[in-house]
PDB file of C-alpha atoms in Angstrom:
ATOM      1  CA  MET A1085     234.347 296.022  71.403  1.00  0.00           C
ATOM      2  CA  ALA A1086     232.260 296.451  68.293  1.00  0.00           C
ATOM      3  CA  ALA A1087     231.249 299.758  66.774  1.00  0.00           C
ATOM      4  CA  HIS A1088     227.659 300.143  65.713  1.00  0.00           C
ATOM      5  CA  THR A1089     226.605 302.852  63.259  1.00  0.00           C
ATOM      6  CA  THR A1090     223.034 304.042  63.118  1.00  0.00           C
ATOM      7  CA  GLY A1091     221.585 306.331  60.474  1.00  0.00           C
ATOM      8  CA  ARG A1092     219.355 309.183  61.499  1.00  0.00           C
ATOM      9  CA  ALA A1093     217.319 311.316  59.169  1.00  0.00           C
ATOM     10  CA  PRO A1094     215.336 313.859  61.210  1.00  0.00           C
ATOM     11  CA  VAL A1095     214.390 315.901  58.131  1.00  0.00           C
ATOM     12  CA  ALA A1096     213.131 312.814  56.331  1.00  0.00           C
ATOM     13  CA  GLN A1097     211.195 311.689  59.401  1.00  0.00           C
ATOM     14  CA  GLY A1098     209.612 315.123  59.783  1.00  0.00           C
ATOM     15  CA  PHE A1099     208.711 315.116  56.092  1.00  0.00           C
ATOM     16  CA  ALA A1100     207.166 311.658  56.403  1.00  0.00           C
ATOM     17  CA  LEU A1101     205.161 312.718  59.444  1.00  0.00           C
ATOM     18  CA  LEU A1102     203.874 315.870  57.735  1.00  0.00           C
ATOM     19  CA  VAL A1103     202.979 314.013  54.524  1.00  0.00           C
ATOM     20  CA  GLY A1104     201.305 311.299  56.564  1.00  0.00           C
ATOM     21  CA  VAL A1105     199.114 313.694  58.533  1.00  0.00           C
ATOM     22  CA  VAL A1106     198.138 315.858  55.535  1.00  0.00           C
ATOM     23  CA  PHE A1107     197.408 313.008  53.146  1.00  0.00           C
ATOM     24  CA  LEU A1108     195.571 310.951  55.755  1.00  0.00           C
ATOM     25  CA  ALA A1109     193.414 313.957  56.650  1.00  0.00           C
ATOM     26  CA  LEU A1110     192.658 314.656  52.973  1.00  0.00           C
ATOM     27  CA  GLY A1111     191.960 310.979  52.257  1.00  0.00           C
ATOM     28  CA  ILE A1112     189.629 310.365  55.194  1.00  0.00           C
ATOM     29  CA  GLY A1113     188.046 313.799  54.917  1.00  0.00           C
ATOM     30  CA  GLY A1114     187.396 313.172  51.240  1.00  0.00           C
ATOM     31  CA  PHE A1115     185.196 310.195  52.086  1.00  0.00           C
ATOM     32  CA  ALA A1116     183.076 312.412  54.346  1.00  0.00           C
ATOM     33  CA  THR A1117     182.449 315.019  51.646  1.00  0.00           C
ATOM     34  CA  SER A1118     181.504 314.915  48.014  1.00  0.00           C
ATOM     35  CA  GLY A1119     183.059 317.069  45.339  1.00  0.00           C
ATOM     36  CA  GLU A1120     185.677 319.163  47.133  1.00  0.00           C
ATOM     37  CA  LEU A1121     187.486 319.415  50.445  1.00  0.00           C
ATOM     38  CA  LEU A1122     189.381 322.669  51.080  1.00  0.00           C
ATOM     39  CA  GLY A1123     189.759 323.169  47.325  1.00  0.00           C
ATOM     40  CA  PHE A1124     191.010 319.641  46.668  1.00  0.00           C
ATOM     41  CA  HIS A1125     189.027 317.233  44.523  1.00  0.00           C
ATOM     42  CA  THR A1126     187.565 314.176  46.210  1.00  0.00           C
ATOM     43  CA  GLY A1127     186.909 310.897  44.461  1.00  0.00           C
ATOM     44  CA  THR A1128     186.929 307.310  45.605  1.00  0.00           C
ATOM     45  CA  LEU A1129     190.213 306.328  43.956  1.00  0.00           C
ATOM     46  CA  LEU A1130     191.877 309.625  44.875  1.00  0.00           C
ATOM     47  CA  ASN A1131     190.734 309.288  48.504  1.00  0.00           C
ATOM     48  CA  LEU A1132     191.981 305.693  48.679  1.00  0.00           C
ATOM     49  CA  THR A1133     195.335 306.727  47.236  1.00  0.00           C
ATOM     50  CA  ARG A1134     195.727 309.622  49.661  1.00  0.00           C
ATOM     51  CA  THR A1135     194.738 307.459  52.630  1.00  0.00           C
ATOM     52  CA  ALA A1136     197.238 304.770  51.600  1.00  0.00           C
ATOM     53  CA  VAL A1137     200.035 307.339  51.120  1.00  0.00           C
ATOM     54  CA  GLY A1138     199.192 308.887  54.493  1.00  0.00           C
ATOM     55  CA  LEU A1139     199.295 305.555  56.315  1.00  0.00           C
ATOM     56  CA  LEU A1140     202.515 304.528  54.559  1.00  0.00           C
ATOM     57  CA  ALA A1141     204.136 307.850  55.458  1.00  0.00           C
ATOM     58  CA  LEU A1142     203.112 307.588  59.117  1.00  0.00           C
ATOM     59  CA  VAL A1143     204.597 304.099  59.333  1.00  0.00           C
ATOM     60  CA  ALA A1144     207.796 305.253  57.591  1.00  0.00           C
ATOM     61  CA  ALA A1145     208.200 308.191  59.971  1.00  0.00           C
ATOM     62  CA  TRP A1146     209.363 305.838  62.753  1.00  0.00           C
ATOM     63  CA  LYS A1147     212.765 305.057  61.222  1.00  0.00           C
ATOM     64  CA  GLY A1148     215.154 307.359  59.367  1.00  0.00           C
ATOM     65  CA  PRO A1149     216.053 304.961  56.528  1.00  0.00           C
ATOM     66  CA  SER A1150     212.387 304.138  55.939  1.00  0.00           C
ATOM     67  CA  ALA A1151     211.533 307.831  55.798  1.00  0.00           C
ATOM     68  CA  ARG A1152     214.245 308.408  53.207  1.00  0.00           C
ATOM     69  CA  ILE A1153     212.959 305.530  51.058  1.00  0.00           C
ATOM     70  CA  LEU A1154     209.460 306.994  51.404  1.00  0.00           C
ATOM     71  CA  GLY A1155     210.809 310.170  49.787  1.00  0.00           C
ATOM     72  CA  LEU A1156     211.753 308.187  46.700  1.00  0.00           C
ATOM     73  CA  VAL A1157     208.469 306.255  46.644  1.00  0.00           C
ATOM     74  CA  VAL A1158     206.491 309.480  47.029  1.00  0.00           C
ATOM     75  CA  PHE A1159     208.544 311.084  44.265  1.00  0.00           C
ATOM     76  CA  PHE A1160     207.771 308.437  41.672  1.00  0.00           C
ATOM     77  CA  GLY A1161     204.181 307.808  42.792  1.00  0.00           C
ATOM     78  CA  LEU A1162     203.077 311.405  43.073  1.00  0.00           C
ATOM     79  CA  LEU A1163     205.000 312.395  39.950  1.00  0.00           C
ATOM     80  CA  GLY A1164     202.925 309.847  38.035  1.00  0.00           C
ATOM     81  CA  ILE A1165     199.721 311.162  39.568  1.00  0.00           C
ATOM     82  CA  THR A1166     200.785 314.733  38.735  1.00  0.00           C
ATOM     83  CA  VAL A1167     201.488 313.881  35.107  1.00  0.00           C
ATOM     84  CA  TRP A1168     198.146 312.060  34.857  1.00  0.00           C
ATOM     85  CA  GLY A1169     196.413 315.024  36.482  1.00  0.00           C
ATOM     86  CA  LEU A1170     198.022 317.550  34.170  1.00  0.00           C
ATOM     87  CA  LEU A1171     197.051 315.522  31.125  1.00  0.00           C
ATOM     88  CA  SER A1172     193.496 314.938  32.332  1.00  0.00           C
ATOM     89  CA  ALA A1173     192.982 318.543  33.435  1.00  0.00           C
ATOM     90  CA  GLY A1174     194.086 319.678  30.001  1.00  0.00           C
ATOM     91  CA  THR A1175     191.353 317.673  28.279  1.00  0.00           C
ATOM     92  CA  GLY A1176     187.787 318.788  28.617  1.00  0.00           C
ATOM     93  CA  GLY A1177     186.022 315.664  27.391  1.00  0.00           C
ATOM     94  CA  PRO A1178     183.687 314.400  30.116  1.00  0.00           C
ATOM     95  CA  GLY A1179     183.397 310.975  28.506  1.00  0.00           C
ATOM     96  CA  ASP A1180     187.046 309.994  28.735  1.00  0.00           C
ATOM     97  CA  VAL A1181     188.825 307.973  31.421  1.00  0.00           C
ATOM     98  CA  ARG A1182     189.622 310.989  33.585  1.00  0.00           C
ATOM     99  CA  ARG A1183     186.479 310.334  35.626  1.00  0.00           C
ATOM    100  CA  LEU A1184     188.237 307.294  37.055  1.00  0.00           C
ATOM    101  CA  PHE A1185     190.938 309.397  38.681  1.00  0.00           C
ATOM    102  CA  ASP A1186     190.335 313.113  38.318  1.00  0.00           C
ATOM    103  CA  PRO A1187     192.692 315.419  40.218  1.00  0.00           C
ATOM    104  CA  ALA A1188     192.076 319.164  39.881  1.00  0.00           C
ATOM    105  CA  TRP A1189     194.711 321.881  39.460  1.00  0.00           C
ATOM    106  CA  THR A1190     195.104 322.299  43.233  1.00  0.00           C
ATOM    107  CA  ASP A1191     195.648 318.543  43.535  1.00  0.00           C
ATOM    108  CA  ASN A1192     198.272 318.679  40.804  1.00  0.00           C
ATOM    109  CA  ALA A1193     200.100 321.468  42.625  1.00  0.00           C
ATOM    110  CA  LEU A1194     200.042 319.572  45.940  1.00  0.00           C
ATOM    111  CA  HIS A1195     201.167 316.304  44.377  1.00  0.00           C
ATOM    112  CA  GLY A1196     203.891 317.988  42.308  1.00  0.00           C
ATOM    113  CA  VAL A1197     205.355 319.924  45.240  1.00  0.00           C
ATOM    114  CA  VAL A1198     205.310 316.891  47.542  1.00  0.00           C
ATOM    115  CA  ALA A1199     206.916 314.765  44.792  1.00  0.00           C
ATOM    116  CA  VAL A1200     209.806 317.211  44.385  1.00  0.00           C
ATOM    117  CA  LEU A1201     210.226 317.504  48.160  1.00  0.00           C
ATOM    118  CA  GLY A1202     210.270 313.706  48.376  1.00  0.00           C
ATOM    119  CA  LEU A1203     213.208 313.567  45.968  1.00  0.00           C
ATOM    120  CA  VAL A1204     215.035 316.286  47.916  1.00  0.00           C
ATOM    121  CA  VAL A1205     214.472 314.428  51.184  1.00  0.00           C
ATOM    122  CA  PHE A1206     215.765 311.208  49.645  1.00  0.00           C
ATOM    123  CA  LEU A1207     218.926 312.887  48.379  1.00  0.00           C
ATOM    124  CA  LEU A1208     219.763 314.603  51.689  1.00  0.00           C
ATOM    125  CA  PRO A1209     222.595 312.920  53.571  1.00  0.00           C
ATOM    126  CA  THR A1210     221.830 311.088  56.779  1.00  0.00           C
ATOM    127  CA  ARG A1211     223.447 311.787  60.094  1.00  0.00           C
ATOM    128  CA  THR A1212     225.402 308.912  61.481  1.00  0.00           C
ATOM    129  CA  ARG A1213     225.920 308.184  65.121  1.00  0.00           C
ATOM    130  CA  ASN A1214     228.634 305.780  66.186  1.00  0.00           C
ATOM    131  CA  THR A1215     227.918 303.869  69.336  1.00  0.00           C
ATOM    132  CA  GLU A1216     230.484 301.632  70.850  1.00  0.00           C
ATOM    133  CA  ARG A1217     229.347 298.425  72.474  1.00  0.00           C
ATOM    134  CA  VAL A1218     231.338 297.115  75.353  1.00  0.00           C
TER     135      VAL A1218
END
């Protein structure tokens, strides 16, 4: 008889599913509008990034360990986008590089909150279930 341990992370999977749905909706919806969508800035690079994060999160929601790793990936990725957004929102020069990737204050808040939640989800312990094979 061999014992088999599986890791479950229902909180991480729920987080991944929620992030996937929200970011995919914002990413795809951003392509359909120009300027703003529900107070969030839309731009080609921002929409592509949100769509990619949404798809990645939906794929990661299937397995607990993948969802936990997504928390760490989301933390570092969205933290970088938040820092970029805070720096670009603080400058008012229309001729600088912020036109390439231009998140607004609402985007910075969303990205910052999701980044912190991603780190929390990654640090949460997983539930283990021991199954015994006969």
